[in-house]
Amino acid sequence: MSRIQSVFASLKSQNKKALIPYITAGDPHPDQTVPLMHAMVAAGADMIELGVPFSDPMADGPVIQRASERALVHKMGLRKVLGMVKTFRETNQQTPIILMGYANPIEAMGAAEFVTLAQASGVDGVLTVDYPPEECDTFNQTLAAAEIDSIFLLSPTTEPSRTELIVKQATGFLYYVSLKGVTGAANLDITEVKKRVAEIRQQTSLPIGVGFGVKDAATAREVAAIADAVVVGSRMVLAIEQSDAANLQSNVQALVKELRTAIDSV
């Protein structure tokens, strides 16, 4: 059982849902990423989704695009991100880390080398936005051999036949994109999300996380009522953007605690 699977099993036994905050590695500065990761765990994060900065994203909205731009100014790349995970693991062996990014940096490094380094660093899951399930059998097998979960996105427009293909490839959990468009683009329709999550559950026993539209504690509470995990990205990154060095950690922790309280109230 992977760390991700273990956390979901533990939470389920407690009738709790997972909180998975997202931050972009290197934003606002590389020196602050690992301390922010520890701060989020201390405030109640169950897992961390760590974004790999990329210059040409497809799924990221303006807030996360700006975070990538800030990180890239500091020459952040995939190797440095993996180094951050390794540093985090020096004092935290429990909290799952999921890398979220795009195929280009992985292909540039070489998929086999990436998986080797990811395993050595302590990465638990990989979500690659633009690796279609039809084309990543070999990559998934390499991840599986390294005991790293392969996380896939499902969207409101994913057809049942394609969902079936994706759930066969996925491990760890499924990430349902709660709205059409990029991260942070609109307010989600919780009724529609509930319907789609129920349909996905008919095709898989994997836990289902919901993200892309969770902007506040009230929405997090609604999502927690129907999903196994609440993923919060743009709102977390906005808190970082609106902070300075003096209040960065405290602002991020306050937001995580607020979300944690809301999720636990379900």
One Martini backbone bead per residue (centre of mass of N, CA, C, O) as a GRO file, in nm:
protein
  266
    1MET     BB    1   0.093   0.038   0.025
    2SER     BB    2   0.073   0.348  -0.023
    3ARG     BB    3   0.073   0.651   0.112
    4ILE     BB    4  -0.190   0.739  -0.018
    5GLN     BB    5  -0.359   0.489   0.053
    6SER     BB    6  -0.312   0.505   0.359
    7VAL     BB    7  -0.447   0.778   0.410
    8PHE     BB    8  -0.727   0.706   0.303
    9ALA     BB    9  -0.776   0.470   0.496
   10SER     BB   10  -0.752   0.628   0.759
   11LEU     BB   11  -0.973   0.839   0.703
   12LYS     BB   12  -1.206   0.640   0.659
   13SER     BB   13  -1.194   0.520   0.953
   14GLN     BB   14  -1.270   0.838   1.053
   15ASN     BB   15  -1.464   0.989   0.860
   16LYS     BB   16  -1.264   1.139   0.654
   17LYS     BB   17  -1.114   1.401   0.467
   18ALA     BB   18  -0.905   1.521   0.230
   19LEU     BB   19  -0.636   1.761   0.228
   20ILE     BB   20  -0.512   1.928  -0.084
   21PRO     BB   21  -0.268   2.134  -0.127
   22TYR     BB   22  -0.139   2.385  -0.350
   23ILE     BB   23   0.192   2.445  -0.484
   24THR     BB   24   0.456   2.622  -0.619
   25ALA     BB   25   0.761   2.562  -0.689
   26GLY     BB   26   0.938   2.861  -0.590
   27ASP     BB   27   0.691   2.998  -0.448
   28PRO     BB   28   0.839   3.296  -0.424
   29HIS     BB   29   1.079   3.105  -0.316
   30PRO     BB   30   1.281   2.839  -0.281
   31ASP     BB   31   1.332   2.877   0.037
   32GLN     BB   32   0.999   2.852   0.100
   33THR     BB   33   0.881   2.573   0.027
   34VAL     BB   34   0.945   2.374   0.257
   35PRO     BB   35   0.827   2.542   0.489
   36LEU     BB   36   0.540   2.541   0.366
   37MET     BB   37   0.492   2.241   0.376
   38HIS     BB   38   0.516   2.214   0.684
   39ALA     BB   39   0.296   2.422   0.753
   40MET     BB   40   0.057   2.268   0.621
   41VAL     BB   41   0.075   2.016   0.793
   42ALA     BB   42   0.041   2.159   1.071
   43ALA     BB   43  -0.258   2.272   0.970
   44GLY     BB   44  -0.389   1.987   0.802
   45ALA     BB   45  -0.249   1.844   0.583
   46ASP     BB   46  -0.243   1.528   0.409
   47MET     BB   47  -0.143   1.652   0.140
   48ILE     BB   48   0.077   1.741  -0.144
   49GLU     BB   49   0.069   1.964  -0.416
   50LEU     BB   50   0.341   1.993  -0.649
   51GLY     BB   51   0.440   2.230  -0.862
   52VAL     BB   52   0.577   2.242  -1.184
   53PRO     BB   53   0.725   2.468  -1.345
   54PHE     BB   54   0.576   2.627  -1.644
   55SER     BB   55   0.562   2.814  -1.948
   56ASP     BB   56   0.313   2.616  -2.102
   57PRO     BB   57   0.023   2.594  -1.993
   58MET     BB   58  -0.319   2.442  -1.988
   59ALA     BB   59  -0.464   2.430  -1.681
   60ASP     BB   60  -0.363   2.704  -1.589
   61GLY     BB   61  -0.428   2.983  -1.447
   62PRO     BB   62  -0.329   3.298  -1.369
   63VAL     BB   63  -0.228   3.244  -1.080
   64ILE     BB   64  -0.038   2.999  -1.153
   65GLN     BB   65   0.118   3.135  -1.374
   66ARG     BB   66   0.251   3.346  -1.190
   67ALA     BB   67   0.397   3.142  -1.012
   68SER     BB   68   0.576   3.027  -1.235
   69GLU     BB   69   0.714   3.291  -1.305
   70ARG     BB   70   0.844   3.335  -1.028
   71ALA     BB   71   1.004   3.066  -1.028
   72LEU     BB   72   1.162   3.098  -1.304
   73VAL     BB   73   1.340   3.333  -1.213
   74HIS     BB   74   1.489   3.099  -1.017
   75LYS     BB   75   1.543   2.841  -1.197
   76MET     BB   76   1.321   2.640  -1.201
   77GLY     BB   77   1.318   2.279  -1.186
   78LEU     BB   78   1.283   1.948  -1.164
   79ARG     BB   79   1.534   1.890  -0.991
   80LYS     BB   80   1.468   2.098  -0.770
   81VAL     BB   81   1.202   1.977  -0.686
   82LEU     BB   82   1.315   1.704  -0.597
   83GLY     BB   83   1.499   1.830  -0.381
   84MET     BB   84   1.268   1.931  -0.202
   85VAL     BB   85   1.149   1.659  -0.135
   86LYS     BB   86   1.402   1.545  -0.001
   87THR     BB   87   1.412   1.756   0.223
   88PHE     BB   88   1.134   1.700   0.343
   89ARG     BB   89   1.204   1.390   0.412
   90GLU     BB   90   1.402   1.438   0.653
   91THR     BB   91   1.119   1.516   0.848
   92ASN     BB   92   0.903   1.366   0.639
   93GLN     BB   93   0.748   1.029   0.603
   94GLN     BB   94   0.414   1.062   0.564
   95THR     BB   95   0.355   1.279   0.355
   96PRO     BB   96   0.218   1.309   0.064
   97ILE     BB   97   0.360   1.357  -0.270
   98ILE     BB   98   0.243   1.550  -0.553
   99LEU     BB   99   0.314   1.580  -0.879
  100MET     BB  100   0.249   1.870  -1.091
  101GLY     BB  101   0.241   1.858  -1.459
  102TYR     BB  102   0.442   1.820  -1.749
  103ALA     BB  103   0.594   1.647  -2.006
  104ASN     BB  104   0.844   1.805  -2.097
  105PRO     BB  105   1.039   1.777  -1.847
  106ILE     BB  106   1.038   1.467  -1.855
  107GLU     BB  107   1.142   1.428  -2.145
  108ALA     BB  108   1.406   1.589  -2.108
  109MET     BB  109   1.514   1.389  -1.886
  110GLY     BB  110   1.363   1.128  -1.875
  111ALA     BB  111   1.153   0.900  -1.758
  112ALA     BB  112   1.340   0.705  -1.608
  113GLU     BB  113   1.500   0.916  -1.446
  114PHE     BB  114   1.265   1.048  -1.309
  115VAL     BB  115   1.165   0.802  -1.149
  116THR     BB  116   1.423   0.750  -0.995
  117LEU     BB  117   1.434   1.033  -0.856
  118ALA     BB  118   1.152   1.031  -0.732
  119GLN     BB  119   1.196   0.788  -0.550
  120ALA     BB  120   1.450   0.901  -0.399
  121SER     BB  121   1.288   1.163  -0.291
  122GLY     BB  122   0.963   1.080  -0.218
  123VAL     BB  123   0.756   1.031  -0.425
  124ASP     BB  124   0.399   0.930  -0.465
  125GLY     BB  125   0.293   1.119  -0.710
  126VAL     BB  126   0.172   1.160  -1.060
  127LEU     BB  127   0.069   1.455  -1.252
  128THR     BB  128   0.008   1.457  -1.606
  129VAL     BB  129  -0.176   1.645  -1.802
  130ASP     BB  130  -0.036   1.556  -2.112
  131TYR     BB  131  -0.090   1.240  -2.053
  132PRO     BB  132  -0.236   1.017  -2.220
  133PRO     BB  133  -0.360   0.702  -2.164
  134GLU     BB  134  -0.286   0.589  -2.456
  135GLU     BB  135   0.051   0.682  -2.402
  136CYS     BB  136   0.132   0.561  -2.078
  137ASP     BB  137   0.207   0.266  -2.009
  138THR     BB  138   0.513   0.269  -1.958
  139PHE     BB  139   0.516   0.492  -1.746
  140ASN     BB  140   0.325   0.350  -1.545
  141GLN     BB  141   0.503   0.099  -1.504
  142THR     BB  142   0.742   0.255  -1.387
  143LEU     BB  143   0.594   0.373  -1.149
  144ALA     BB  144   0.495   0.106  -1.024
  145ALA     BB  145   0.784  -0.011  -0.976
  146ALA     BB  146   0.832   0.256  -0.777
  147GLU     BB  147   0.572   0.315  -0.606
  148ILE     BB  148   0.405   0.520  -0.796
  149ASP     BB  149   0.147   0.713  -0.846
  150SER     BB  150  -0.115   0.757  -1.096
  151ILE     BB  151  -0.260   1.059  -1.182
  152PHE     BB  152  -0.589   1.152  -1.293
  153LEU     BB  153  -0.796   1.331  -1.503
  154LEU     BB  154  -1.133   1.450  -1.473
  155SER     BB  155  -1.412   1.572  -1.654
  156PRO     BB  156  -1.720   1.696  -1.753
  157THR     BB  157  -1.638   1.572  -2.064
  158THR     BB  158  -1.600   1.284  -1.986
  159GLU     BB  159  -1.643   0.992  -2.112
  160PRO     BB  160  -1.722   0.676  -2.014
  161SER     BB  161  -1.508   0.534  -2.195
  162ARG     BB  162  -1.270   0.708  -2.089
  163THR     BB  163  -1.300   0.652  -1.793
  164GLU     BB  164  -1.239   0.352  -1.817
  165LEU     BB  165  -0.947   0.392  -1.913
  166ILE     BB  166  -0.842   0.562  -1.673
  167VAL     BB  167  -0.908   0.365  -1.430
  168LYS     BB  168  -0.700   0.151  -1.533
  169GLN     BB  169  -0.443   0.347  -1.486
  170ALA     BB  170  -0.507   0.433  -1.211
  171THR     BB  171  -0.371   0.551  -0.898
  172GLY     BB  172  -0.473   0.630  -0.561
  173PHE     BB  173  -0.640   0.863  -0.743
  174LEU     BB  174  -0.894   1.079  -0.851
  175TYR     BB  175  -0.922   1.381  -1.054
  176TYR     BB  176  -1.178   1.610  -1.038
  177VAL     BB  177  -1.287   1.848  -1.256
  178SER     BB  178  -1.537   2.084  -1.163
  179LEU     BB  179  -1.466   2.243  -1.437
  180LYS     BB  180  -1.463   2.438  -1.708
  181GLY     BB  181  -1.130   2.487  -1.753
  182VAL     BB  182  -0.932   2.651  -1.552
  183THR     BB  183  -0.792   2.738  -1.286
  184GLY     BB  184  -1.012   2.945  -1.115
  185ALA     BB  185  -1.249   3.026  -1.332
  186ALA     BB  186  -1.502   2.930  -1.145
  187ASN     BB  187  -1.801   2.841  -1.030
  188LEU     BB  188  -1.929   2.571  -0.896
  189ASP     BB  189  -2.151   2.291  -0.955
  190ILE     BB  190  -2.248   2.086  -0.709
  191THR     BB  191  -2.464   1.913  -0.849
  192GLU     BB  192  -2.287   1.821  -1.086
  193VAL     BB  193  -2.060   1.699  -0.920
  194LYS     BB  194  -2.227   1.485  -0.776
  195LYS     BB  195  -2.312   1.335  -1.030
  196ARG     BB  196  -2.025   1.267  -1.142
  197VAL     BB  197  -1.913   1.119  -0.898
  198ALA     BB  198  -2.125   0.894  -0.901
  199GLU     BB  199  -2.048   0.788  -1.183
  200ILE     BB  200  -1.752   0.718  -1.119
  201ARG     BB  201  -1.810   0.514  -0.885
  202GLN     BB  202  -1.925   0.293  -1.088
  203GLN     BB  203  -1.605   0.249  -1.211
  204THR     BB  204  -1.476   0.281  -0.909
  205SER     BB  205  -1.272   0.250  -0.594
  206LEU     BB  206  -1.139   0.500  -0.603
  207PRO     BB  207  -1.058   0.778  -0.496
  208ILE     BB  208  -1.203   1.119  -0.490
  209GLY     BB  209  -1.099   1.421  -0.616
  210VAL     BB  210  -1.160   1.780  -0.584
  211GLY     BB  211  -1.108   2.054  -0.823
  212PHE     BB  212  -1.066   2.407  -0.954
  213GLY     BB  213  -1.323   2.546  -0.744
  214VAL     BB  214  -1.189   2.600  -0.455
  215LYS     BB  215  -1.229   2.919  -0.276
  216ASP     BB  216  -1.357   2.809   0.004
  217ALA     BB  217  -1.495   2.679   0.284
  218ALA     BB  218  -1.779   2.626   0.174
  219THR     BB  219  -1.689   2.460  -0.073
  220ALA     BB  220  -1.526   2.248   0.079
  221ARG     BB  221  -1.768   2.133   0.231
  222GLU     BB  222  -1.931   2.042  -0.018
  223VAL     BB  223  -1.715   1.854  -0.135
  224ALA     BB  224  -1.672   1.667   0.117
  225ALA     BB  225  -1.965   1.538   0.094
  226ILE     BB  226  -1.875   1.383  -0.206
  227ALA     BB  227  -1.575   1.343  -0.142
  228ASP     BB  228  -1.237   1.233  -0.048
  229ALA     BB  229  -1.120   1.510  -0.170
  230VAL     BB  230  -0.963   1.836  -0.132
  231VAL     BB  231  -0.855   2.063  -0.381
  232VAL     BB  232  -0.624   2.347  -0.336
  233GLY     BB  233  -0.492   2.607  -0.539
  234SER     BB  234  -0.543   2.911  -0.617
  235ARG     BB  235  -0.601   3.002  -0.325
  236MET     BB  236  -0.320   2.940  -0.217
  237VAL     BB  237  -0.156   3.113  -0.421
  238LEU     BB  238  -0.292   3.381  -0.349
  239ALA     BB  239  -0.189   3.393  -0.058
  240ILE     BB  240   0.104   3.417  -0.145
  241GLU     BB  241   0.083   3.670  -0.328
  242GLN     BB  242  -0.048   3.846  -0.070
  243SER     BB  243   0.229   3.809   0.061
  244ASP     BB  244   0.493   3.830   0.281
  245ALA     BB  245   0.761   3.727   0.454
  246ALA     BB  246   0.627   3.781   0.740
  247ASN     BB  247   0.319   3.631   0.656
  248LEU     BB  248   0.320   3.372   0.487
  249GLN     BB  249   0.286   3.128   0.680
  250SER     BB  250   0.041   3.234   0.842
  251ASN     BB  251  -0.155   3.261   0.600
  252VAL     BB  252  -0.144   2.968   0.504
  253GLN     BB  253  -0.227   2.837   0.771
  254ALA     BB  254  -0.500   2.976   0.802
  255LEU     BB  255  -0.626   2.852   0.548
  256VAL     BB  256  -0.591   2.554   0.617
  257LYS     BB  257  -0.753   2.562   0.881
  258GLU     BB  258  -1.019   2.657   0.755
  259LEU     BB  259  -1.050   2.410   0.567
  260ARG     BB  260  -1.031   2.188   0.782
  261THR     BB  261  -1.280   2.271   0.944
  262ALA     BB  262  -1.484   2.244   0.714
  263ILE     BB  263  -1.435   1.945   0.643
  264ASP     BB  264  -1.483   1.834   0.946
  265SER     BB  265  -1.801   1.928   0.947
  266VAL     BB  266  -1.929   1.682   0.773
   0.00000   0.00000   0.00000
